[in-house]
Amino acid sequence: MNHTSPFDLLSSFVIKRRASTDLFPARKELAFTASRGFALPAAILLFLSAPLLGAGCDRDSGGSTCVADGDECQSANDCCSVTCVDGFCVPADEACIPNGEQCSGSEECCSLFCSDGHCSEMPDEPECLAHGEQCADASECCGDFCVDNICAPTDVPCFENGRDCASPTECCSSYCNDGVCSATPSNDECLQDGAQCTHPSECCSPYCSENMCSATPGSDDVEVRMVGISAGDEHTCGIREDREAQCWGNDSYGQSTPPAGLSFSSVSAGGDHTCGLLLDGEVKCWGSNHREQSVPPAGIVFDKVSAGGSHTCGIRDDQGLECWGDNSAGQATPPEGVLFEAISAGVRHTCGIRDDGEAECWGTNSYGQSTPPAGEPFEHISAGHRHTCGIREGGEALCWGWGYDGQATPPPDVAFQSVSVGEAHTCGVRDDGEVLCWGRNNDGCADPPPGIIVETISAGTVHTCGILEDGKAVCWGNDYHGRASPPTGRTFESISAGNEHTCGIREDGEIECWGRSDYGYNRPPTGVAFRVMSAGGNHACGLDDDGEVLCWGYDSHGETHPPTGLVLRSIGAGGSHTCAIREDGGAECWGSNEHGESDPPTGVDFERVSAGGRHTCGISNDGIAVCWGDDETGQSSPPLEMVFESISAGGSHTCGIREDGETRCWGTSPFGSPYEPPIGAVFVSISAGNGHVCGLREDGDARCWGGDLYGQSTPPAGVAFKSISAGADYTCGIREADGIEMCWGNQARNLY
């Protein structure tokens, strides 16, 4: 995202204030920068306080007499308080209007925003353009890219669901229905029962079983059953029947990688973190901890827990309340001496139901989201972004706060058993289990599948999930990062992680892929049994039982077009090239050759080959490592006179396992640091990603090293894997116990 520096914001603010009014207390500049999360250098803080300090010294040393508060003034220099508003000196703490009060201009507000005639934390219009809006350049967009004058989340020119389209090739989902990109085919385009399919979304019926559309699930459609579910910002977590937590969606901060082997009674997904309540009342949190929202107080037994934007609150077993994490708006400072029955942490506010049944809220109140109706007893409560909803004793839903899109206006004369609040939509479960949603319908988040009956429901930012009567999870709405795609529990024999997609070979030999779907990354050939497969940058290739190679995905440099007539015995997909070993032992490469990565040496018989970002390495039949292609960081210069048993080429580095099990790496990270494996660790397999490396020990324990910004080098503890694969900035492995895939790091997600 394009960020404005604290210095630019500060300069523009000071110039604006000085040009428009004499209202210039240093306190307000500091409050402005602090509210945006900027830490200003001491020199700037000293500069801001200089007018106040200088004015005070002049007066104390016998300068001109200052005007007292309440008396008339012409400028701030006349006042003892150094604040002149509307011709009268006022105390500094009364110099700006708090949020919620009426205003005529932004310069009057402590928050610097006057929205709809009231001081507010947020401006009337967003400060950057959202995805799908027209743009002139990337600096105008909330994301990093302006593609074809449209703000986009990536530089790949495909349209997200809801955008106008002329053909399916323009859509990231590959479906263009009635001129609009869609996650699923239209009724006219969907496949009837018995037709071949690669994904359930292609079928008119709900299942694609054994690559055939079907109205009933097949043996490979075993669903994971949940007893609890919670939708966060860009991820979702649930409690399985075995009481373990399972998450899917964005895992940039590890929020979708719960600790393994623990039994939970409940789980709560927040902004970029998740917290769960163990059966013994201990709270465990995972994911982002930049505001210490994932560090619960030790030694406390909790009955309930709720994860908010960047804070967390829990009810102790004595009904007292504990909150931790971000407290910039007071959202983590609950009222003292109050006992609570229920708690819900929103983005920057928190609401609870007291033991007398009344609702009480604290934190930001820009839109009235923290001002519940007085004297109303509630049975259920849910705090969202800028609004809150509760259910009264008779089942009536009542909402307060921001309601521009109707999210705070529940349907009348309906009895609800539960309600859940998202960003700009709300969903409730009626007494008969039917789901009703209201508010903004971004990507269908307020449009549940017709006829579903749920046990519970949870609304995320722009997606919603529920648990059906049979325990299966169902989600709808925006599926970015796979947050609306619950796991299916399928098992795999091998796995390979690419740049932003992952593929696995199932027990029947067929390949299934998930993750980013642009240009058919996730659409392998159907009806083919593969014995080996490799996922590269934006493509993947596999070998069938006859040694024939089949490739799919993005073909920017011909990486998915192998030479014809080849019989191959192994294959490796790289950044934009692919290399394989022929039956005669020679190496064959195709695709990008900008750095010589597709130009293998001749006359060498290879046992293994691995394609990296812009280089390739192989092991000859005498165990010697041979590399070619880019060698800018030394990634193509293996150590001499060493015998290797396996090898893996990464982004700008390579690692190999010697005969004695010791790992050696060569090349450096993009920042120049070497990839030093753990001392004394002996591995049976190894996989190099873009900026990290993971190895598998004989007991199935995974060890990773290198970059860990997204948690890609922090595998789940206590899990034994039978195979592992490192992608761009995430890692996936297949569990030894059940063959289920498990991923961690950025873009880590479950099937579909």
CSV table of C-alpha atoms in Angstrom, one decimal, residues 68-401:
chain,number,residue,atom,x,y,z
A,68,ALA,CA,-7.1,35.3,30.5
A,69,ASP,CA,-9.4,32.5,29.3
A,70,GLY,CA,-12.9,33.9,28.4
A,71,ASP,CA,-11.6,37.4,27.5
A,72,GLU,CA,-11.6,38.7,23.9
A,73,CYS,CA,-8.5,38.1,21.7
A,74,GLN,CA,-7.4,38.8,18.2
A,75,SER,CA,-4.8,36.0,17.9
A,76,ALA,CA,-3.5,33.0,19.9
A,77,ASN,CA,-0.5,35.1,20.9
A,78,ASP,CA,-2.8,37.3,23.0
A,79,CYS,CA,-3.9,34.4,25.2
A,80,CYS,CA,-2.3,32.9,28.3
A,81,SER,CA,-3.5,29.5,27.1
A,82,VAL,CA,-2.2,30.3,23.6
A,83,THR,CA,-5.6,29.4,22.1
A,84,CYS,CA,-7.9,31.9,20.5
A,85,VAL,CA,-11.3,30.6,19.2
A,86,ASP,CA,-13.9,32.8,17.7
A,87,GLY,CA,-12.3,35.9,19.2
A,88,PHE,CA,-12.1,34.5,22.8
A,89,CYS,CA,-9.3,32.9,24.7
A,90,VAL,CA,-10.2,29.3,25.7
A,91,PRO,CA,-8.3,26.6,27.6
A,92,ALA,CA,-6.3,24.2,25.5
A,93,ASP,CA,-8.4,21.2,26.4
A,94,GLU,CA,-11.5,23.0,25.1
A,95,ALA,CA,-9.9,24.1,21.8
A,96,CYS,CA,-11.3,21.3,19.7
A,97,ILE,CA,-14.6,19.5,19.4
A,98,PRO,CA,-14.8,15.9,20.4
A,99,ASN,CA,-16.2,13.1,18.2
A,100,GLY,CA,-20.0,13.0,17.9
A,101,GLU,CA,-20.5,16.8,18.5
A,102,GLN,CA,-21.7,19.1,15.8
A,103,CYS,CA,-19.1,20.9,13.6
A,104,SER,CA,-19.0,23.1,10.6
A,105,GLY,CA,-15.5,22.3,9.5
A,106,SER,CA,-12.8,19.7,10.0
A,107,GLU,CA,-10.5,22.3,11.6
A,108,GLU,CA,-12.8,22.5,14.6
A,109,CYS,CA,-12.6,18.7,15.5
A,110,CYS,CA,-10.0,17.0,17.7
A,111,SER,CA,-10.1,14.1,15.2
A,112,LEU,CA,-9.6,16.5,12.2
A,113,PHE,CA,-12.6,15.1,10.4
A,114,CYS,CA,-16.1,16.7,10.2
A,115,SER,CA,-18.4,14.1,8.6
A,116,ASP,CA,-22.1,14.9,8.0
A,117,GLY,CA,-21.9,17.8,10.3
A,118,HIS,CA,-20.4,15.9,13.2
A,119,CYS,CA,-16.8,15.4,14.3
A,120,SER,CA,-15.7,11.9,13.4
A,121,GLU,CA,-12.7,9.6,13.4
A,122,MET,CA,-13.2,8.9,9.7
A,123,PRO,CA,-13.5,11.3,6.7
A,124,ASP,CA,-16.6,11.5,4.5
A,125,GLU,CA,-14.7,9.8,1.7
A,126,PRO,CA,-12.0,7.2,1.8
A,127,GLU,CA,-8.5,8.6,1.6
A,128,CYS,CA,-7.6,6.0,-1.1
A,129,LEU,CA,-9.6,4.3,-3.8
A,130,ALA,CA,-10.9,0.8,-3.2
A,131,HIS,CA,-10.4,-2.2,-5.5
A,132,GLY,CA,-12.5,-1.8,-8.7
A,133,GLU,CA,-12.6,2.0,-8.6
A,134,GLN,CA,-11.2,4.0,-11.5
A,135,CYS,CA,-7.7,5.4,-11.0
A,136,ALA,CA,-5.0,7.4,-12.8
A,137,ASP,CA,-2.0,5.7,-11.1
A,138,ALA,CA,-1.3,3.3,-8.2
A,139,SER,CA,-0.7,6.1,-5.7
A,140,GLU,CA,-4.5,6.7,-5.6
A,141,CYS,CA,-5.4,3.1,-4.7
A,142,CYS,CA,-5.7,1.4,-1.3
A,143,GLY,CA,-3.8,-1.5,-2.9
A,144,ASP,CA,-0.5,-1.4,-4.7
A,145,PHE,CA,-1.7,-1.5,-8.3
A,146,CYS,CA,-3.7,0.5,-10.9
A,147,VAL,CA,-4.4,-1.9,-13.8
A,148,ASP,CA,-6.1,-0.6,-16.9
A,149,ASN,CA,-7.2,2.5,-14.9
A,150,ILE,CA,-8.9,0.3,-12.3
A,151,CYS,CA,-7.5,-0.2,-8.7
A,152,ALA,CA,-6.6,-3.8,-8.3
A,153,PRO,CA,-5.1,-6.0,-5.5
A,154,THR,CA,-2.4,-7.4,-7.8
A,155,ASP,CA,-0.6,-6.4,-11.0
A,156,VAL,CA,-2.2,-9.3,-12.8
A,157,PRO,CA,-4.8,-7.8,-15.1
A,158,CYS,CA,-7.9,-9.8,-14.1
A,159,PHE,CA,-11.1,-8.5,-12.6
A,160,GLU,CA,-12.5,-9.5,-9.2
A,161,ASN,CA,-16.1,-10.7,-8.8
A,162,GLY,CA,-18.7,-8.0,-9.3
A,163,ARG,CA,-16.6,-6.2,-12.0
A,164,ASP,CA,-18.0,-5.7,-15.5
A,165,CYS,CA,-16.5,-8.2,-18.0
A,166,ALA,CA,-16.7,-9.0,-21.7
A,167,SER,CA,-15.4,-12.6,-21.5
A,168,PRO,CA,-14.4,-15.1,-18.8
A,169,THR,CA,-10.7,-14.5,-19.5
A,170,GLU,CA,-11.0,-11.1,-18.0
A,171,CYS,CA,-12.1,-12.5,-14.6
A,172,CYS,CA,-9.9,-13.9,-11.9
A,173,SER,CA,-12.6,-16.5,-11.2
A,174,SER,CA,-12.8,-17.4,-15.0
A,175,TYR,CA,-16.6,-16.9,-14.9
A,176,CYS,CA,-18.3,-13.9,-16.7
A,177,ASN,CA,-22.1,-14.2,-16.1
A,178,ASP,CA,-24.4,-11.6,-17.7
A,179,GLY,CA,-21.4,-9.2,-18.2
A,180,VAL,CA,-20.3,-9.5,-14.5
A,181,CYS,CA,-17.4,-11.5,-13.1
A,182,SER,CA,-18.8,-14.2,-10.8
A,183,ALA,CA,-17.4,-16.9,-8.4
A,184,THR,CA,-19.6,-19.5,-10.0
A,185,PRO,CA,-21.0,-20.3,-13.5
A,186,SER,CA,-24.5,-19.2,-14.5
A,187,ASN,CA,-27.3,-21.7,-14.6
A,188,ASP,CA,-26.9,-21.9,-18.4
A,189,GLU,CA,-23.1,-22.6,-18.0
A,190,CYS,CA,-23.1,-25.0,-15.1
A,191,LEU,CA,-22.5,-28.7,-15.7
A,192,GLN,CA,-25.3,-31.3,-15.3
A,193,ASP,CA,-24.9,-34.4,-13.2
A,194,GLY,CA,-22.6,-36.9,-14.9
A,195,ALA,CA,-20.5,-34.3,-16.7
A,196,GLN,CA,-16.8,-34.1,-16.1
A,197,CYS,CA,-15.7,-31.4,-13.6
A,198,THR,CA,-12.6,-30.1,-11.8
A,199,HIS,CA,-14.3,-28.1,-9.1
A,200,PRO,CA,-17.8,-28.1,-7.4
A,201,SER,CA,-18.4,-24.6,-8.6
A,202,GLU,CA,-18.7,-25.8,-12.2
A,203,CYS,CA,-21.6,-28.1,-11.4
A,204,CYS,CA,-25.3,-27.3,-11.1
A,205,SER,CA,-25.3,-29.9,-8.2
A,206,PRO,CA,-23.3,-29.2,-5.1
A,207,TYR,CA,-20.6,-31.9,-5.6
A,208,CYS,CA,-17.8,-32.7,-8.0
A,209,SER,CA,-17.1,-36.3,-7.0
A,210,GLU,CA,-14.4,-38.3,-8.8
A,211,ASN,CA,-14.4,-35.5,-11.4
A,212,MET,CA,-18.1,-36.0,-12.1
A,213,CYS,CA,-20.9,-33.6,-11.2
A,214,SER,CA,-23.2,-35.2,-8.7
A,215,ALA,CA,-26.1,-34.4,-6.4
A,216,THR,CA,-24.6,-36.5,-3.6
A,217,PRO,CA,-21.1,-36.5,-2.1
A,218,GLY,CA,-18.6,-39.1,-3.0
A,219,SER,CA,-15.8,-40.8,-1.1
A,220,ASP,CA,-13.6,-37.8,-1.6
A,221,ASP,CA,-16.1,-35.3,-0.4
A,222,VAL,CA,-15.7,-36.0,3.3
A,223,GLU,CA,-16.6,-32.8,5.1
A,224,VAL,CA,-14.9,-31.5,8.3
A,225,ARG,CA,-17.7,-31.2,10.9
A,226,MET,CA,-17.6,-28.2,13.2
A,227,VAL,CA,-19.1,-27.5,16.6
A,228,GLY,CA,-18.1,-23.8,16.6
A,229,ILE,CA,-17.1,-21.1,14.1
A,230,SER,CA,-15.9,-17.5,14.0
A,231,ALA,CA,-15.4,-15.3,10.9
A,232,GLY,CA,-12.7,-12.6,11.2
A,233,ASP,CA,-11.4,-9.9,8.9
A,234,GLU,CA,-9.9,-12.1,6.2
A,235,HIS,CA,-9.9,-15.5,7.9
A,236,THR,CA,-12.2,-18.0,9.5
A,237,CYS,CA,-11.7,-20.4,12.4
A,238,GLY,CA,-13.8,-23.3,13.6
A,239,ILE,CA,-13.8,-26.0,16.3
A,240,ARG,CA,-13.9,-29.5,14.9
A,241,GLU,CA,-15.7,-32.4,16.5
A,242,ASP,CA,-12.5,-33.5,18.0
A,243,ARG,CA,-12.2,-30.1,19.7
A,244,GLU,CA,-9.1,-29.0,17.7
A,245,ALA,CA,-9.2,-25.6,16.0
A,246,GLN,CA,-9.0,-25.4,12.3
A,247,CYS,CA,-8.7,-22.1,10.3
A,248,TRP,CA,-8.7,-21.1,6.7
A,249,GLY,CA,-8.2,-17.8,4.8
A,250,ASN,CA,-5.5,-15.2,5.1
A,251,ASP,CA,-2.5,-16.4,7.2
A,252,SER,CA,-0.2,-13.5,6.8
A,253,TYR,CA,0.4,-13.2,10.5
A,254,GLY,CA,-0.2,-16.8,11.4
A,255,GLN,CA,-3.9,-16.1,12.4
A,256,SER,CA,-5.0,-19.2,10.5
A,257,THR,CA,-2.4,-21.5,12.1
A,258,PRO,CA,-3.8,-22.6,15.5
A,259,PRO,CA,-1.6,-24.6,17.9
A,260,ALA,CA,-2.0,-28.3,17.2
A,261,GLY,CA,-3.0,-30.9,19.7
A,262,LEU,CA,-5.1,-28.6,22.0
A,263,SER,CA,-8.8,-29.0,22.8
A,264,PHE,CA,-10.8,-25.9,22.6
A,265,SER,CA,-14.3,-25.0,23.8
A,266,SER,CA,-14.7,-21.9,21.7
A,267,VAL,CA,-12.7,-19.8,19.2
A,268,SER,CA,-12.9,-16.1,18.1
A,269,ALA,CA,-11.3,-14.7,14.9
A,270,GLY,CA,-10.4,-11.1,15.0
A,271,GLY,CA,-8.6,-8.7,12.7
A,272,ASP,CA,-5.2,-10.4,12.2
A,273,HIS,CA,-5.2,-12.6,15.3
A,274,THR,CA,-7.3,-15.4,16.8
A,275,CYS,CA,-7.9,-16.5,20.3
A,276,GLY,CA,-9.4,-19.7,21.6
A,277,LEU,CA,-10.6,-20.9,25.0
A,278,LEU,CA,-9.2,-24.3,26.1
A,279,LEU,CA,-11.4,-26.7,28.0
A,280,ASP,CA,-9.6,-25.8,31.3
A,281,GLY,CA,-10.4,-22.1,30.8
A,282,GLU,CA,-6.9,-21.0,29.6
A,283,VAL,CA,-6.9,-18.6,26.6
A,284,LYS,CA,-4.5,-19.3,23.7
A,285,CYS,CA,-4.0,-16.7,21.0
A,286,TRP,CA,-2.1,-16.8,17.7
A,287,GLY,CA,-1.4,-14.4,14.8
A,288,SER,CA,-0.4,-10.8,14.9
A,289,ASN,CA,0.8,-9.4,18.2
A,290,HIS,CA,1.8,-5.9,17.2
A,291,ARG,CA,-0.5,-4.5,19.9
A,292,GLU,CA,0.1,-7.4,22.3
A,293,GLN,CA,-3.4,-8.6,21.5
A,294,SER,CA,-2.2,-12.2,21.4
A,295,VAL,CA,-0.7,-12.2,24.9
A,296,PRO,CA,-3.5,-13.0,27.4
A,297,PRO,CA,-2.8,-12.4,31.1
A,298,ALA,CA,-1.3,-15.5,32.7
A,299,GLY,CA,-2.9,-17.5,35.5
A,300,ILE,CA,-6.5,-16.5,34.8
A,301,VAL,CA,-9.3,-18.9,34.2
A,302,PHE,CA,-11.8,-17.6,31.6
A,303,ASP,CA,-15.3,-18.5,30.7
A,304,LYS,CA,-15.5,-16.5,27.4
A,305,VAL,CA,-13.1,-14.8,25.0
A,306,SER,CA,-13.6,-12.4,22.1
A,307,ALA,CA,-11.0,-11.2,19.6
A,308,GLY,CA,-11.5,-7.7,18.1
A,309,GLY,CA,-9.6,-5.6,15.6
A,310,SER,CA,-6.3,-5.4,17.5
A,311,HIS,CA,-7.5,-6.2,21.1
A,312,THR,CA,-9.0,-9.0,23.0
A,313,CYS,CA,-11.4,-9.3,25.9
A,314,GLY,CA,-12.4,-12.2,28.1
A,315,ILE,CA,-14.8,-12.9,30.9
A,316,ARG,CA,-13.1,-14.5,34.0
A,317,ASP,CA,-14.8,-17.3,35.9
A,318,ASP,CA,-15.9,-14.7,38.5
A,319,GLN,CA,-17.6,-12.8,35.7
A,320,GLY,CA,-15.1,-10.0,35.9
A,321,LEU,CA,-13.5,-8.7,32.7
A,322,GLU,CA,-10.0,-8.6,31.4
A,323,CYS,CA,-8.9,-6.9,28.1
A,324,TRP,CA,-5.5,-6.6,26.5
A,325,GLY,CA,-4.0,-5.2,23.3
A,326,ASP,CA,-4.7,-2.0,21.5
A,327,ASN,CA,-6.3,0.6,23.8
A,328,SER,CA,-6.0,3.7,21.6
A,329,ALA,CA,-9.7,4.4,21.8
A,330,GLY,CA,-10.2,2.9,25.3
A,331,GLN,CA,-11.6,-0.3,23.8
A,332,ALA,CA,-9.4,-2.4,26.2
A,333,THR,CA,-10.4,-0.5,29.3
A,334,PRO,CA,-13.6,-2.0,30.6
A,335,PRO,CA,-15.6,-0.5,33.4
A,336,GLU,CA,-14.4,-1.4,36.9
A,337,GLY,CA,-16.5,-3.4,39.3
A,338,VAL,CA,-19.0,-4.6,36.7
A,339,LEU,CA,-19.9,-8.3,36.2
A,340,PHE,CA,-20.7,-9.5,32.7
A,341,GLU,CA,-22.6,-12.4,31.1
A,342,ALA,CA,-21.4,-11.9,27.5
A,343,ILE,CA,-18.7,-10.0,25.7
A,344,SER,CA,-18.0,-9.0,22.1
A,345,ALA,CA,-14.9,-7.1,20.9
A,346,GLY,CA,-15.4,-5.0,17.8
A,347,VAL,CA,-12.7,-3.3,15.7
A,348,ARG,CA,-12.2,-0.3,18.1
A,349,HIS,CA,-14.9,-0.7,20.6
A,350,THR,CA,-16.2,-3.4,22.9
A,351,CYS,CA,-19.7,-4.3,24.2
A,352,GLY,CA,-20.9,-6.7,26.9
A,353,ILE,CA,-24.1,-7.7,28.6
A,354,ARG,CA,-24.0,-7.0,32.3
A,355,ASP,CA,-25.3,-9.5,34.9
A,356,ASP,CA,-28.5,-7.3,35.1
A,357,GLY,CA,-29.0,-7.9,31.3
A,358,GLU,CA,-28.3,-4.4,30.2
A,359,ALA,CA,-25.7,-3.7,27.5
A,360,GLU,CA,-22.6,-1.6,28.2
A,361,CYS,CA,-20.0,-0.5,25.6
A,362,TRP,CA,-16.7,1.4,25.7
A,363,GLY,CA,-14.1,2.5,23.2
A,364,THR,CA,-14.6,4.6,20.1
A,365,ASN,CA,-18.1,6.1,19.7
A,366,SER,CA,-17.8,8.1,16.5
A,367,TYR,CA,-21.1,6.8,15.1
A,368,GLY,CA,-22.8,5.9,18.4
A,369,GLN,CA,-21.7,2.3,18.2
A,370,SER,CA,-20.8,2.4,21.9
A,371,THR,CA,-24.1,4.0,23.1
A,372,PRO,CA,-26.6,1.1,23.6
A,373,PRO,CA,-30.2,1.9,24.4
A,374,ALA,CA,-30.7,2.3,28.2
A,375,GLY,CA,-33.0,0.1,30.2
A,376,GLU,CA,-33.1,-2.7,27.6
A,377,PRO,CA,-32.3,-6.2,28.7
A,378,PHE,CA,-30.3,-8.2,26.1
A,379,GLU,CA,-29.7,-11.9,25.7
A,380,HIS,CA,-27.1,-11.6,22.9
A,381,ILE,CA,-24.7,-8.9,21.6
A,382,SER,CA,-22.3,-8.5,18.7
A,383,ALA,CA,-19.9,-5.5,18.1
A,384,GLY,CA,-18.7,-4.8,14.6
A,385,HIS,CA,-16.8,-2.0,12.9
A,386,ARG,CA,-19.1,1.0,13.4
A,387,HIS,CA,-22.3,-0.5,14.6
A,388,THR,CA,-23.5,-3.0,17.2
A,389,CYS,CA,-26.5,-5.3,17.4
A,390,GLY,CA,-28.2,-7.2,20.2
A,391,ILE,CA,-31.1,-9.5,20.8
A,392,ARG,CA,-33.7,-8.5,23.4
A,393,GLU,CA,-35.4,-11.0,25.7
A,394,GLY,CA,-38.3,-11.5,23.2
A,395,GLY,CA,-36.0,-12.3,20.3
A,396,GLU,CA,-36.2,-8.8,18.7
A,397,ALA,CA,-33.0,-7.5,17.1
A,398,LEU,CA,-31.9,-4.0,18.0
A,399,CYS,CA,-29.0,-2.2,16.5
A,400,TRP,CA,-27.2,1.1,17.1
A,401,GLY,CA,-24.3,3.1,15.4
